[in-house]
GROMACS .gro file of C-alpha atoms in nm:
model
  328
    1MET     CA    1  -0.361   3.197  -0.238
    2GLN     CA    2   0.011   3.273  -0.242
    3THR     CA    3   0.018   3.287   0.138
    4TRP     CA    4  -0.167   2.956   0.149
    5GLN     CA    5   0.083   2.798  -0.088
    6ARG     CA    6   0.378   2.940   0.107
    7LEU     CA    7   0.234   2.787   0.423
    8GLY     CA    8   0.213   2.448   0.253
    9ALA     CA    9   0.565   2.480   0.119
   10PHE     CA   10   0.696   2.575   0.463
   11ILE     CA   11   0.531   2.273   0.625
   12GLY     CA   12   0.661   2.043   0.351
   13ASP     CA   13   1.016   2.176   0.381
   14HIS     CA   14   1.016   2.134   0.759
   15MET     CA   15   0.822   1.807   0.788
   16LEU     CA   16   1.120   1.636   0.952
   17ILE     CA   17   1.083   1.883   1.239
   18ILE     CA   18   0.705   1.927   1.239
   19ILE     CA   19   0.619   1.556   1.262
   20PRO     CA   20   0.820   1.499   1.583
   21ILE     CA   21   0.671   1.821   1.725
   22GLY     CA   22   0.322   1.695   1.647
   23LEU     CA   23   0.406   1.365   1.809
   24ALA     CA   24   0.538   1.542   2.119
   25ILE     CA   25   0.227   1.763   2.146
   26GLY     CA   26  -0.003   1.461   2.140
   27VAL     CA   27   0.208   1.279   2.398
   28CYS     CA   28   0.237   1.579   2.633
   29PHE     CA   29  -0.121   1.708   2.602
   30PRO     CA   30  -0.341   1.403   2.545
   31GLN     CA   31  -0.652   1.553   2.707
   32THR     CA   32  -0.637   1.854   2.477
   33LEU     CA   33  -0.651   1.651   2.154
   34SER     CA   34  -0.810   1.317   2.238
   35TRP     CA   35  -1.164   1.453   2.185
   36MET     CA   36  -1.083   1.478   1.812
   37LYS     CA   37  -1.030   1.103   1.769
   38PRO     CA   38  -1.372   1.042   1.606
   39ALA     CA   39  -1.279   1.291   1.331
   40VAL     CA   40  -0.953   1.118   1.234
   41PRO     CA   41  -1.104   0.886   0.966
   42VAL     CA   42  -1.258   1.186   0.791
   43LEU     CA   43  -0.934   1.385   0.811
   44PHE     CA   44  -0.740   1.087   0.680
   45ALA     CA   45  -0.982   1.040   0.389
   46ALA     CA   46  -0.937   1.407   0.292
   47MET     CA   47  -0.558   1.368   0.296
   48THR     CA   48  -0.578   1.048   0.088
   49PHE     CA   49  -0.798   1.222  -0.170
   50GLN     CA   50  -0.548   1.504  -0.218
   51ASN     CA   51  -0.253   1.265  -0.245
   52SER     CA   52  -0.441   1.064  -0.509
   53LEU     CA   53  -0.510   1.359  -0.738
   54GLY     CA   54  -0.170   1.303  -0.902
   55ASN     CA   55  -0.256   0.947  -1.005
   56GLU     CA   56  -0.298   0.881  -1.376
   57VAL     CA   57  -0.436   0.566  -1.533
   58SER     CA   58  -0.184   0.592  -1.817
   59GLY     CA   59   0.104   0.582  -1.568
   60LEU     CA   60  -0.036   0.267  -1.412
   61ARG     CA   61  -0.073   0.113  -1.757
   62ASP     CA   62   0.292   0.182  -1.838
   63VAL     CA   63   0.408   0.023  -1.514
   64LEU     CA   64   0.201  -0.289  -1.584
   65HIS     CA   65   0.402  -0.345  -1.902
   66ARG     CA   66   0.712  -0.393  -1.681
   67PRO     CA   67   0.560  -0.504  -1.350
   68ALA     CA   68   0.858  -0.664  -1.176
   69PRO     CA   69   0.941  -0.372  -0.938
   70LEU     CA   70   0.571  -0.326  -0.859
   71LEU     CA   71   0.525  -0.694  -0.775
   72ILE     CA   72   0.846  -0.702  -0.570
   73ALA     CA   73   0.732  -0.406  -0.361
   74LEU     CA   74   0.380  -0.543  -0.308
   75VAL     CA   75   0.498  -0.890  -0.202
   76PHE     CA   76   0.760  -0.737   0.025
   77VAL     CA   77   0.519  -0.490   0.187
   78HIS     CA   78   0.210  -0.707   0.219
   79VAL     CA   79   0.349  -1.058   0.270
   80PHE     CA   80   0.715  -1.089   0.361
   81VAL     CA   81   0.763  -0.810   0.617
   82PRO     CA   82   0.442  -0.873   0.821
   83LEU     CA   83   0.529  -1.242   0.852
   84LEU     CA   84   0.891  -1.174   0.944
   85ALA     CA   85   0.807  -0.898   1.193
   86PHE     CA   86   0.542  -1.103   1.367
   87GLY     CA   87   0.763  -1.414   1.374
   88LEU     CA   88   1.061  -1.236   1.527
   89GLY     CA   89   0.836  -1.036   1.757
   90THR     CA   90   0.683  -1.358   1.888
   91LEU     CA   91   1.028  -1.491   1.975
   92LEU     CA   92   1.128  -1.173   2.156
   93PHE     CA   93   0.810  -1.037   2.319
   94SER     CA   94   0.540  -1.303   2.346
   95GLY     CA   95   0.599  -1.370   2.716
   96ALA     CA   96   0.630  -1.006   2.823
   97PRO     CA   97   0.363  -0.776   2.971
   98HIS     CA   98   0.105  -0.676   2.708
   99GLY     CA   99   0.283  -0.923   2.480
  100SER     CA  100  -0.027  -1.015   2.281
  101ASP     CA  101  -0.120  -0.651   2.224
  102ILE     CA  102   0.237  -0.559   2.125
  103LEU     CA  103   0.248  -0.846   1.874
  104THR     CA  104  -0.080  -0.724   1.728
  105GLY     CA  105   0.084  -0.383   1.692
  106PHE     CA  106   0.375  -0.539   1.503
  107ALA     CA  107   0.136  -0.717   1.267
  108LEU     CA  108  -0.059  -0.396   1.210
  109GLU     CA  109   0.250  -0.175   1.177
  110TYR     CA  110   0.389  -0.387   0.893
  111ALA     CA  111   0.059  -0.477   0.725
  112VAL     CA  112  -0.028  -0.117   0.636
  113PRO     CA  113   0.009  -0.003   0.274
  114VAL     CA  114   0.282   0.208   0.120
  115GLY     CA  115   0.278   0.561   0.265
  116SER     CA  116   0.158   0.857   0.060
  117SER     CA  117   0.474   1.052   0.150
  118THR     CA  118   0.657   0.804  -0.076
  119ILE     CA  119   0.570   1.027  -0.370
  120MET     CA  120   0.724   1.330  -0.201
  121TRP     CA  121   1.054   1.146  -0.150
  122ILE     CA  122   1.053   0.990  -0.498
  123SER     CA  123   0.997   1.332  -0.651
  124LEU     CA  124   1.268   1.490  -0.437
  125PHE     CA  125   1.528   1.236  -0.546
  126GLU     CA  126   1.405   1.221  -0.907
  127GLY     CA  127   1.274   0.866  -0.909
  128ASP     CA  128   1.012   0.703  -1.130
  129ILE     CA  129   0.689   0.881  -1.031
  130SER     CA  130   0.469   0.647  -1.235
  131LEU     CA  131   0.603   0.341  -1.055
  132GLY     CA  132   0.568   0.514  -0.719
  133LEU     CA  133   0.210   0.619  -0.790
  134ALA     CA  134   0.116   0.275  -0.922
  135THR     CA  135   0.264   0.100  -0.618
  136LEU     CA  136   0.094   0.344  -0.384
  137LEU     CA  137  -0.243   0.307  -0.557
  138VAL     CA  138  -0.241  -0.073  -0.578
  139SER     CA  139  -0.111  -0.109  -0.223
  140THR     CA  140  -0.378   0.132  -0.100
  141LEU     CA  141  -0.656  -0.052  -0.282
  142LEU     CA  142  -0.534  -0.381  -0.134
  143ALA     CA  143  -0.529  -0.238   0.220
  144PRO     CA  144  -0.899  -0.280   0.306
  145PHE     CA  145  -0.856  -0.652   0.248
  146SER     CA  146  -0.490  -0.717   0.329
  147ILE     CA  147  -0.485  -0.546   0.671
  148PRO     CA  148  -0.783  -0.732   0.823
  149ALA     CA  149  -0.668  -1.057   0.664
  150THR     CA  150  -0.311  -1.020   0.795
  151VAL     CA  151  -0.421  -0.930   1.147
  152LYS     CA  152  -0.678  -1.210   1.151
  153LEU     CA  153  -0.428  -1.464   1.018
  154LEU     CA  154  -0.147  -1.371   1.255
  155VAL     CA  155  -0.325  -1.280   1.578
  156GLY     CA  156  -0.691  -1.363   1.527
  157ALA     CA  157  -0.674  -1.653   1.769
  158SER     CA  158  -0.558  -1.434   2.057
  159VAL     CA  159  -0.747  -1.107   2.007
  160SER     CA  160  -1.096  -1.008   1.904
  161VAL     CA  161  -1.073  -0.864   1.552
  162ASP     CA  162  -1.365  -0.673   1.400
  163THR     CA  163  -1.273  -0.769   1.044
  164VAL     CA  164  -1.585  -0.619   0.888
  165GLY     CA  165  -1.537  -0.294   1.078
  166MET     CA  166  -1.171  -0.266   0.978
  167MET     CA  167  -1.251  -0.335   0.614
  168ARG     CA  168  -1.525  -0.072   0.618
  169ASP     CA  169  -1.293   0.188   0.769
  170MET     CA  170  -1.008   0.111   0.530
  171ILE     CA  171  -1.244   0.132   0.232
  172LEU     CA  172  -1.378   0.469   0.348
  173MET     CA  173  -1.041   0.611   0.457
  174ILE     CA  174  -0.822   0.489   0.173
  175ALA     CA  175  -0.987   0.303  -0.117
  176VAL     CA  176  -1.280   0.538  -0.183
  177PRO     CA  177  -1.085   0.866  -0.164
  178ALA     CA  178  -0.799   0.712  -0.367
  179ILE     CA  179  -1.037   0.611  -0.643
  180ALA     CA  180  -1.216   0.946  -0.620
  181GLY     CA  181  -0.890   1.139  -0.649
  182THR     CA  182  -0.771   0.936  -0.947
  183ALA     CA  183  -1.111   0.960  -1.118
  184THR     CA  184  -1.123   1.336  -1.059
  185ASN     CA  185  -0.790   1.382  -1.231
  186GLU     CA  186  -0.883   1.158  -1.524
  187LEU     CA  187  -1.230   1.306  -1.579
  188THR     CA  188  -1.098   1.663  -1.566
  189HIS     CA  189  -0.810   1.581  -1.804
  190GLY     CA  190  -0.538   1.674  -1.559
  191TRP     CA  191  -0.709   1.967  -1.386
  192GLY     CA  192  -0.714   1.765  -1.063
  193LYS     CA  193  -0.337   1.723  -1.067
  194GLN     CA  194  -0.243   2.064  -1.203
  195THR     CA  195  -0.490   2.290  -1.020
  196LEU     CA  196  -0.691   2.117  -0.748
  197SER     CA  197  -0.407   1.919  -0.595
  198PRO     CA  198  -0.180   2.223  -0.543
  199ALA     CA  199  -0.474   2.413  -0.392
  200LEU     CA  200  -0.543   2.133  -0.144
  201SER     CA  201  -0.179   2.044  -0.079
  202PRO     CA  202  -0.130   2.285   0.215
  203LEU     CA  203  -0.441   2.142   0.382
  204ALA     CA  204  -0.311   1.786   0.342
  205ARG     CA  205   0.025   1.891   0.486
  206ILE     CA  206  -0.153   2.044   0.786
  207LEU     CA  207  -0.365   1.732   0.836
  208LEU     CA  208  -0.068   1.493   0.850
  209PRO     CA  209   0.093   1.633   1.169
  210LEU     CA  210  -0.255   1.692   1.315
  211ILE     CA  211  -0.345   1.325   1.266
  212VAL     CA  212  -0.010   1.224   1.414
  213SER     CA  213  -0.078   1.445   1.718
  214ILE     CA  214  -0.427   1.304   1.773
  215ASN     CA  215  -0.316   0.945   1.733
  216SER     CA  216  -0.013   0.986   1.958
  217THR     CA  217  -0.237   1.071   2.254
  218GLY     CA  218  -0.292   0.696   2.286
  219ILE     CA  219   0.073   0.624   2.372
  220SER     CA  220   0.119   0.913   2.615
  221SER     CA  221   0.103   0.699   2.927
  222PHE     CA  222   0.351   0.448   2.786
  223LEU     CA  223   0.614   0.708   2.695
  224PHE     CA  224   0.587   0.870   3.037
  225HIS     CA  225   0.637   0.530   3.197
  226LEU     CA  226   0.900   0.375   2.973
  227THR     CA  227   1.036   0.040   3.085
  228PRO     CA  228   1.328  -0.160   2.947
  229TYR     CA  229   1.066  -0.374   2.775
  230LEU     CA  230   0.911  -0.077   2.591
  231VAL     CA  231   1.256   0.050   2.499
  232GLY     CA  232   1.317  -0.293   2.350
  233VAL     CA  233   0.999  -0.253   2.144
  234MET     CA  234   1.125   0.084   2.020
  235VAL     CA  235   1.460  -0.068   1.918
  236PHE     CA  236   1.278  -0.351   1.738
  237VAL     CA  237   1.065  -0.105   1.539
  238LEU     CA  238   1.373   0.102   1.453
  239CYS     CA  239   1.561  -0.204   1.328
  240PHE     CA  240   1.269  -0.312   1.112
  241SER     CA  241   1.228   0.038   0.974
  242VAL     CA  242   1.594   0.032   0.871
  243PHE     CA  243   1.542  -0.313   0.725
  244GLY     CA  244   1.264  -0.190   0.495
  245TYR     CA  245   1.484   0.070   0.327
  246ALA     CA  246   1.790  -0.157   0.323
  247ALA     CA  247   1.593  -0.437   0.160
  248GLY     CA  248   1.464  -0.201  -0.109
  249LEU     CA  249   1.819  -0.088  -0.179
  250ALA     CA  250   1.947  -0.445  -0.189
  251VAL     CA  251   1.672  -0.570  -0.422
  252GLY     CA  252   1.717  -0.272  -0.652
  253LEU     CA  253   2.090  -0.341  -0.674
  254ALA     CA  254   2.047  -0.716  -0.716
  255THR     CA  255   1.793  -0.682  -0.997
  256ARG     CA  256   1.986  -0.393  -1.159
  257GLN     CA  257   1.685  -0.164  -1.180
  258PRO     CA  258   1.721   0.155  -1.386
  259ARG     CA  259   1.792   0.464  -1.181
  260GLY     CA  260   1.435   0.591  -1.150
  261ARG     CA  261   1.289   0.253  -1.061
  262PHE     CA  262   1.571   0.183  -0.817
  263ILE     CA  263   1.480   0.499  -0.624
  264SER     CA  264   1.105   0.430  -0.634
  265LEU     CA  265   1.147   0.067  -0.526
  266THR     CA  266   1.357   0.167  -0.226
  267PHE     CA  267   1.111   0.424  -0.096
  268SER     CA  268   0.811   0.199  -0.167
  269CYS     CA  269   0.967  -0.075   0.047
  270GLY     CA  270   1.054   0.162   0.331
  271VAL     CA  271   0.776   0.419   0.367
  272ARG     CA  272   0.458   0.293   0.533
  273ASN     CA  273   0.118   0.451   0.590
  274ILE     CA  274   0.163   0.453   0.966
  275SER     CA  275  -0.125   0.695   1.017
  276ALA     CA  276  -0.368   0.440   0.873
  277GLY     CA  277  -0.234   0.173   1.107
  278ALA     CA  278  -0.262   0.413   1.399
  279VAL     CA  279  -0.625   0.489   1.318
  280ILE     CA  280  -0.708   0.118   1.309
  281ALA     CA  281  -0.511   0.048   1.628
  282MET     CA  282  -0.676   0.337   1.809
  283ARG     CA  283  -1.028   0.232   1.705
  284TYR     CA  284  -1.012  -0.143   1.748
  285PHE     CA  285  -0.733  -0.243   1.985
  286PRO     CA  286  -0.594  -0.168   2.334
  287ALA     CA  287  -0.351   0.120   2.385
  288ALA     CA  288  -0.054  -0.117   2.395
  289THR     CA  289  -0.122  -0.209   2.032
  290LEU     CA  290  -0.090   0.157   1.931
  291PHE     CA  291   0.256   0.189   2.087
  292PRO     CA  292   0.463  -0.005   1.829
  293VAL     CA  293   0.256   0.144   1.547
  294MET     CA  294   0.309   0.507   1.649
  295ILE     CA  295   0.673   0.460   1.744
  296GLY     CA  296   0.741   0.412   1.373
  297THR     CA  297   0.668   0.783   1.320
  298LEU     CA  298   0.981   0.866   1.520
  299PHE     CA  299   1.206   0.707   1.259
  300GLN     CA  300   1.036   0.683   0.921
  301GLN     CA  301   1.092   1.026   0.765
  302PHE     CA  302   1.447   1.060   0.896
  303LEU     CA  303   1.533   0.718   0.754
  304ALA     CA  304   1.375   0.815   0.421
  305ALA     CA  305   1.604   1.118   0.400
  306LEU     CA  306   1.904   0.905   0.496
  307SER     CA  307   1.815   0.641   0.236
  308GLY     CA  308   1.792   0.911  -0.029
  309ARG     CA  309   2.144   1.024   0.051
  310VAL     CA  310   2.270   0.665   0.039
  311MET     CA  311   2.109   0.616  -0.303
  312GLN     CA  312   2.268   0.934  -0.431
  313ARG     CA  313   2.610   0.800  -0.334
  314ILE     CA  314   2.541   0.462  -0.493
  315LEU     CA  315   2.419   0.620  -0.816
  316ALA     CA  316   2.719   0.853  -0.825
  317ALA     CA  317   2.962   0.561  -0.799
  318PRO     CA  318   3.138   0.431  -1.113
  319ALA     CA  319   2.912   0.211  -1.324
  320GLU     CA  320   3.113  -0.106  -1.264
  321ARG     CA  321   3.069  -0.067  -0.885
  322ARG     CA  322   2.694  -0.018  -0.874
  323GLY     CA  323   2.393  -0.222  -0.977
  324PRO     CA  324   2.128   0.013  -1.121
  325SER     CA  325   2.190   0.165  -1.460
  326ALA     CA  326   2.191   0.539  -1.506
  327GLU     CA  327   1.903   0.517  -1.752
  328GLY     CA  328   1.536   0.500  -1.667
   0.00000   0.00000   0.00000
């Protein structure tokens, strides 16, 4: 068991290196991994279950007593950013090759829920875990409905969207395992969080780069045939990824959130469940749709680390120069 735990710890400590390696393996050896695509929903459900074992109903109840940061994050993630990304993307890319598919990718990339790795970053920088878990859980439970609705609303007139199929997959991949993980922890009075979650954590950390590798096989041909247009798509995704973290920082400062909530709000606005979007893109849309979704994996974790450092500097500044209070 100690070896197993050390393996998980090693993967977690080196995720910033392992994720790009997994991406590169999928891009360079698509034929080797593409046969595993049908298994991705099951692998993703297992990872979601483990990440949900730390959820506690009491934590969610506490957050609901002061729901402003939760509501801000949910509106930002599920309403504002998808609309803004699709609107700007339409202005820049609608007339280009694969324009419709790329726009669908933008809608999908920014309609996905908060990413489960949010909790890892919040814990690392000593944020409000309860707020992070509550935002993650509510965002995840909304996903089976918000993702199909967003895609249908924004691009339904130009692409064929299997709304029922997407809802079914999101329920099975995210909602059901999230509820099961939370219920397991509650019914076992914390055994799920204290014992089962650490035991399964190395497996979940193995599954994340594996899922990234499998999903990235779909963009192999694009990366080996990059055009100025596709580079432009990459720059667009990078800018919007930066925007997510920057907006979380700005809102936290403007609303003078306590320290813990300031950290949690920033990560909740910036970290997205890109793997879920990639699964949906791979199963229901052309390969061009997967490209902008998967490109986000190149930037997300690095930007999370950078945002954490920026927050540390802000919080270390004199009180009169910063927004969030030191308490909380």
